[in-house]
PDB file of C-alpha atoms in Angstrom:
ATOM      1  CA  UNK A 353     120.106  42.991  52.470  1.00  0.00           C
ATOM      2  CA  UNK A 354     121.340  45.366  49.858  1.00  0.00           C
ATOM      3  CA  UNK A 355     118.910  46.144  46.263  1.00  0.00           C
ATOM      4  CA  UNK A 356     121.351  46.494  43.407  1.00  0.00           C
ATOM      5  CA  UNK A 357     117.707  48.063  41.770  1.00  0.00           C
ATOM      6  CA  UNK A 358     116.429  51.497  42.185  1.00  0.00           C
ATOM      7  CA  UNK A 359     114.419  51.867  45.206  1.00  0.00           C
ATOM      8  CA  UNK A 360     111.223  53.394  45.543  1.00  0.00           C
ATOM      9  CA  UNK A 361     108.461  53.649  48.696  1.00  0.00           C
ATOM     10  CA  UNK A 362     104.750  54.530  47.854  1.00  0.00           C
ATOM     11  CA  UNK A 363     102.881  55.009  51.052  1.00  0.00           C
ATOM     12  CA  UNK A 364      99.297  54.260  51.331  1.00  0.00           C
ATOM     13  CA  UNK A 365     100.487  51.492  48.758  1.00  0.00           C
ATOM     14  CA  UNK A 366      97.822  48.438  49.797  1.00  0.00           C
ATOM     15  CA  UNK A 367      95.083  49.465  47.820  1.00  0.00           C
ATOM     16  CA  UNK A 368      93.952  51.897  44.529  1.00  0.00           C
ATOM     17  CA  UNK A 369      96.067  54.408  43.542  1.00  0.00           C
ATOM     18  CA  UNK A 370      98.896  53.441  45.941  1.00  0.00           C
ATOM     19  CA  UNK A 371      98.877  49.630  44.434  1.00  0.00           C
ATOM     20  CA  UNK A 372      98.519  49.998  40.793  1.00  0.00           C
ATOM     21  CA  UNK A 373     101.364  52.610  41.588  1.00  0.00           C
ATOM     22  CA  UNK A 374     103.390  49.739  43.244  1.00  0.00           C
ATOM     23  CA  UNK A 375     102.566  47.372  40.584  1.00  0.00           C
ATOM     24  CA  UNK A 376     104.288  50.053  37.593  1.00  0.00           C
ATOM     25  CA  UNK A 377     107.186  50.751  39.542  1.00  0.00           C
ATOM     26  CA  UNK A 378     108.146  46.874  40.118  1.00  0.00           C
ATOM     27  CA  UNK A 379     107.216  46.480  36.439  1.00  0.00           C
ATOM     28  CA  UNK A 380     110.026  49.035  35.462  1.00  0.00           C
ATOM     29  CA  UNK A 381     112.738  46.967  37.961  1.00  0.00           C
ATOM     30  CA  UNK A 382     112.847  49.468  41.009  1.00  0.00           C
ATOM     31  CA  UNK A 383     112.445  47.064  44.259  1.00  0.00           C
ATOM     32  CA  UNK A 384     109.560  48.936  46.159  1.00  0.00           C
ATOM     33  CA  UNK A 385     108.665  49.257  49.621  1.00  0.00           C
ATOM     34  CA  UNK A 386     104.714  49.257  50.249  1.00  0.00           C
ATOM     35  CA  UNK A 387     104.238  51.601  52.630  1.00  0.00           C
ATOM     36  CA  UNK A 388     100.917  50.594  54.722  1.00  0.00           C
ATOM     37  CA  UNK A 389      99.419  51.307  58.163  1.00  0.00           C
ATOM     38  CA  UNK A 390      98.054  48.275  58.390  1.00  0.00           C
ATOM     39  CA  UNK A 391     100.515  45.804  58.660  1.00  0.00           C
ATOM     40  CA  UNK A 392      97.675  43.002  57.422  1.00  0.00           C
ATOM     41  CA  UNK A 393      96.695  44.868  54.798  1.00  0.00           C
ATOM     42  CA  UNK A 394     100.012  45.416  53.332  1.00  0.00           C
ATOM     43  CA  UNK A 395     100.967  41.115  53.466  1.00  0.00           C
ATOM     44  CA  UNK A 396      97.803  41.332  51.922  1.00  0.00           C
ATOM     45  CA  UNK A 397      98.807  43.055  48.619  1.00  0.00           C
ATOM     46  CA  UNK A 398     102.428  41.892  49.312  1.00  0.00           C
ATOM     47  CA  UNK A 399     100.812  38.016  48.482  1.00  0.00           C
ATOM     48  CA  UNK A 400      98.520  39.416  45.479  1.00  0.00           C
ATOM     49  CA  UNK A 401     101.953  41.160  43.561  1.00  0.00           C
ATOM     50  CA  UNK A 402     103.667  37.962  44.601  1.00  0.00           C
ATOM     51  CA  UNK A 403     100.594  35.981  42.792  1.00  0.00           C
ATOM     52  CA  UNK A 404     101.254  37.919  39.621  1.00  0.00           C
ATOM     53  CA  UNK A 405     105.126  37.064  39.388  1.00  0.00           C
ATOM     54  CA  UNK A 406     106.024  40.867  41.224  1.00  0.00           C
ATOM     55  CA  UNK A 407     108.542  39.684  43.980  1.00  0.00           C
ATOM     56  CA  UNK A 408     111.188  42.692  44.938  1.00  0.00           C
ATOM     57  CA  UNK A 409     108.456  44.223  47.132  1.00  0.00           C
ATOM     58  CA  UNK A 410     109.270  44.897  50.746  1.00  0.00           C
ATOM     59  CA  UNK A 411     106.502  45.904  53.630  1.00  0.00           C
ATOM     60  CA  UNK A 412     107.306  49.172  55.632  1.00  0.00           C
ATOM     61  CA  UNK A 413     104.617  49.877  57.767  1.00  0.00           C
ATOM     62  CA  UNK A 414     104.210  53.223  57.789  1.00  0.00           C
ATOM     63  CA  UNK A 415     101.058  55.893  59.628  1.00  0.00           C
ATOM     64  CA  UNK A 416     101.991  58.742  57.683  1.00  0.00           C
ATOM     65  CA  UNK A 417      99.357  61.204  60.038  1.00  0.00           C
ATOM     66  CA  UNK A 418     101.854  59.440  63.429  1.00  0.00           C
ATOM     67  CA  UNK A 419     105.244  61.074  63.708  1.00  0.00           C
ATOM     68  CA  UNK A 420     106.919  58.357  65.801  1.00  0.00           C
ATOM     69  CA  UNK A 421     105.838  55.704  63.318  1.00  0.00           C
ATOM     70  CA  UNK A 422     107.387  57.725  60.232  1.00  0.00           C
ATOM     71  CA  UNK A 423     110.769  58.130  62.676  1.00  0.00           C
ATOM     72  CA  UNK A 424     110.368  54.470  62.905  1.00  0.00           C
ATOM     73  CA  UNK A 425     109.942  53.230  59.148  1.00  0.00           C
ATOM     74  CA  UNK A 426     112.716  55.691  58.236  1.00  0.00           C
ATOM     75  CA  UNK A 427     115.066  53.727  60.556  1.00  0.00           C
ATOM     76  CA  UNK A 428     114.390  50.299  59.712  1.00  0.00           C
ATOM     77  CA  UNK A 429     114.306  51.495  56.034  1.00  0.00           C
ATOM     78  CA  UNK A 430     117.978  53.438  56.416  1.00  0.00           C
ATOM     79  CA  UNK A 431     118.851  49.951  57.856  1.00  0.00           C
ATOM     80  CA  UNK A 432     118.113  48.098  55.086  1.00  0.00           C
ATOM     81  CA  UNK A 433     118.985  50.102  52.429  1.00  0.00           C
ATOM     82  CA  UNK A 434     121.543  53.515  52.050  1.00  0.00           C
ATOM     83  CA  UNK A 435     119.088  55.229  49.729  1.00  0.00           C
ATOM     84  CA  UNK A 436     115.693  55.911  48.262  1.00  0.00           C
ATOM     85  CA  UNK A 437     115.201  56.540  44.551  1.00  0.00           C
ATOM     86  CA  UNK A 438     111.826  57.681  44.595  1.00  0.00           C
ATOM     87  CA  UNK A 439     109.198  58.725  47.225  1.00  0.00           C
ATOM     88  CA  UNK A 440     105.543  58.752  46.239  1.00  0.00           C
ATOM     89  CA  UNK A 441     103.659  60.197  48.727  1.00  0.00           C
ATOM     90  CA  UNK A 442      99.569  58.507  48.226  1.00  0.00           C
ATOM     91  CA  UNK A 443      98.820  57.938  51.868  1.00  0.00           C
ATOM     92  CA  UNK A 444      95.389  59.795  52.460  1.00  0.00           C
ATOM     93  CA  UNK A 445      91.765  59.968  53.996  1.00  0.00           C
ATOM     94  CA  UNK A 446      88.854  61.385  52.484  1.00  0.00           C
ATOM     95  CA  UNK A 447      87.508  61.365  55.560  1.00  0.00           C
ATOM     96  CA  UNK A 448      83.826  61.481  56.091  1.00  0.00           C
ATOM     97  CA  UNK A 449      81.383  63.127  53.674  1.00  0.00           C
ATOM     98  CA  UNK A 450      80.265  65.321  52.562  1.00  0.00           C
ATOM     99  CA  UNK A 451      82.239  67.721  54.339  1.00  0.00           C
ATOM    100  CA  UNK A 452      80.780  71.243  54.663  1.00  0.00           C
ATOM    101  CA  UNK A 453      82.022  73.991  56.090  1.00  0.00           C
ATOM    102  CA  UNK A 454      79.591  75.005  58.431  1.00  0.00           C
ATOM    103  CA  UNK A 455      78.836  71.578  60.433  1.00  0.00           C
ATOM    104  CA  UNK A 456      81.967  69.623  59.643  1.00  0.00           C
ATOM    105  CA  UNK A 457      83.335  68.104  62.946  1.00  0.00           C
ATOM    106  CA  UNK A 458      87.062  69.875  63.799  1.00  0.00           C
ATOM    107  CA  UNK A 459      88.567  66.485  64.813  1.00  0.00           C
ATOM    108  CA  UNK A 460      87.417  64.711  61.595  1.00  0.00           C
ATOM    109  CA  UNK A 461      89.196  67.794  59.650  1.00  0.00           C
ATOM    110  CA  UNK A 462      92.175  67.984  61.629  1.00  0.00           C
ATOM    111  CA  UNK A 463      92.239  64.109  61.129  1.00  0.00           C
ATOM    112  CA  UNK A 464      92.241  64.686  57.595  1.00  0.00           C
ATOM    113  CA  UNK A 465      94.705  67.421  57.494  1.00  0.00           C
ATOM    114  CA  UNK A 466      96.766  65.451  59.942  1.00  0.00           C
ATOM    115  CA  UNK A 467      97.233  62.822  57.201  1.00  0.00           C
ATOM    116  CA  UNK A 468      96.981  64.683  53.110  1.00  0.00           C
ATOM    117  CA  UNK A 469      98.947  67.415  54.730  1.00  0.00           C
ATOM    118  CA  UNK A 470     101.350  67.186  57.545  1.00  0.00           C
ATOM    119  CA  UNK A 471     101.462  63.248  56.812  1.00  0.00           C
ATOM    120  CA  UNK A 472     103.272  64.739  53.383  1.00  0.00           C
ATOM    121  CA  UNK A 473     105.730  67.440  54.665  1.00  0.00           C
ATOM    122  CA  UNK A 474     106.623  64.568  57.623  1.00  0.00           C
ATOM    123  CA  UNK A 475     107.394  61.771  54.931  1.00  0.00           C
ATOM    124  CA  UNK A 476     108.810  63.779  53.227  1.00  0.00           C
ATOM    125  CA  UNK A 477     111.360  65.666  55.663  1.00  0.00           C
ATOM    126  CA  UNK A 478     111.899  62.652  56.998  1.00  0.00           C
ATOM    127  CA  UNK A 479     112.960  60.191  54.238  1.00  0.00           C
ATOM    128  CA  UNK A 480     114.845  63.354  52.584  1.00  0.00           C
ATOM    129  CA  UNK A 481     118.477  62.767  53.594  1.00  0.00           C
ATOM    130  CA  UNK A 482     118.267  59.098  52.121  1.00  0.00           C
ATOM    131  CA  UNK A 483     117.699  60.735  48.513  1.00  0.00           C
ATOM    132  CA  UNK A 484     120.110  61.175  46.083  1.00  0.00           C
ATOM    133  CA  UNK A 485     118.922  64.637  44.891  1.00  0.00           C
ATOM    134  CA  UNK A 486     121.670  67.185  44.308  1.00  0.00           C
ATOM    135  CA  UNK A 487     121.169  70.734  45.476  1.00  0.00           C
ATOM    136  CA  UNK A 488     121.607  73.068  43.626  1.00  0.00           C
ATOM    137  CA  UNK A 489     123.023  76.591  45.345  1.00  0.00           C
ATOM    138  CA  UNK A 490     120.273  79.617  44.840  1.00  0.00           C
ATOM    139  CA  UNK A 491     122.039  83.089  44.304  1.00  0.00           C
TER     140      UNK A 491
END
């Protein structure tokens, strides 16, 4: 199914920041995908923007912090649609707190790194060639 609309994706898109995010975007006529880990939680807020008359929103389920479920989501995405207007990048984990230095655990950390930073550069990479950007040639 082809989206005459501008496309977006905003991961981490089932709750807060990532939702109200959603909810603009659909309001301005892009069709959005709502990129969530949890595939429950995303029908979730799928049925509450469908409640409030928001309808071109698509689940991808997405774990931005797991690199063979962001290879995954960009294939069935590329097979729906040939291109992706805008990428919001909101997936994240505060992870547990408060976090000092000097007793923080390393897996929580790496957890947490795993996700606000690698989980960004991944997405990101990843969803790249399906952007219309054009590059511009540095001399």
């Amino acid at each position: 199914m082809k989206i005459n609309s501008p496309v977006a994706l905003v991961t981490g898109a089932n709750k807060g920041i990532g939702l109200s995010t959603t909810k603009q975007l659909l309001s301005m006529g892009y069709h959005v995908y709502l990129g969530a880990r949890d595939e429950t939680k995303g029908q979730s807020a799928i049925e509450q923007l469908n409640r409030i008359g928001l309808s071109k929103v698509s689940l991808l389920v997405i774990d931005v912090s797991d690199a063979a479920s962001v290879a995954d989501a960009v294939t069935r995405f590329a097979s729906l649609e040939s291109r992706l207007d805008v990428l919001v990048n909101n997936a994240a984990t505060g992870g547990t707190q408060p976090q000092q230095a000097s007793s923080i655990n390393m897996n929580l950390l790496k957890e947490v790194l795993e996700t606000n930073y690698f989980g960004v550069v991944r997405v990101t990479q990843a969803f790249c060639r399906l952007c219309p950007i054009q590059k511009i040639p540095v001399s």
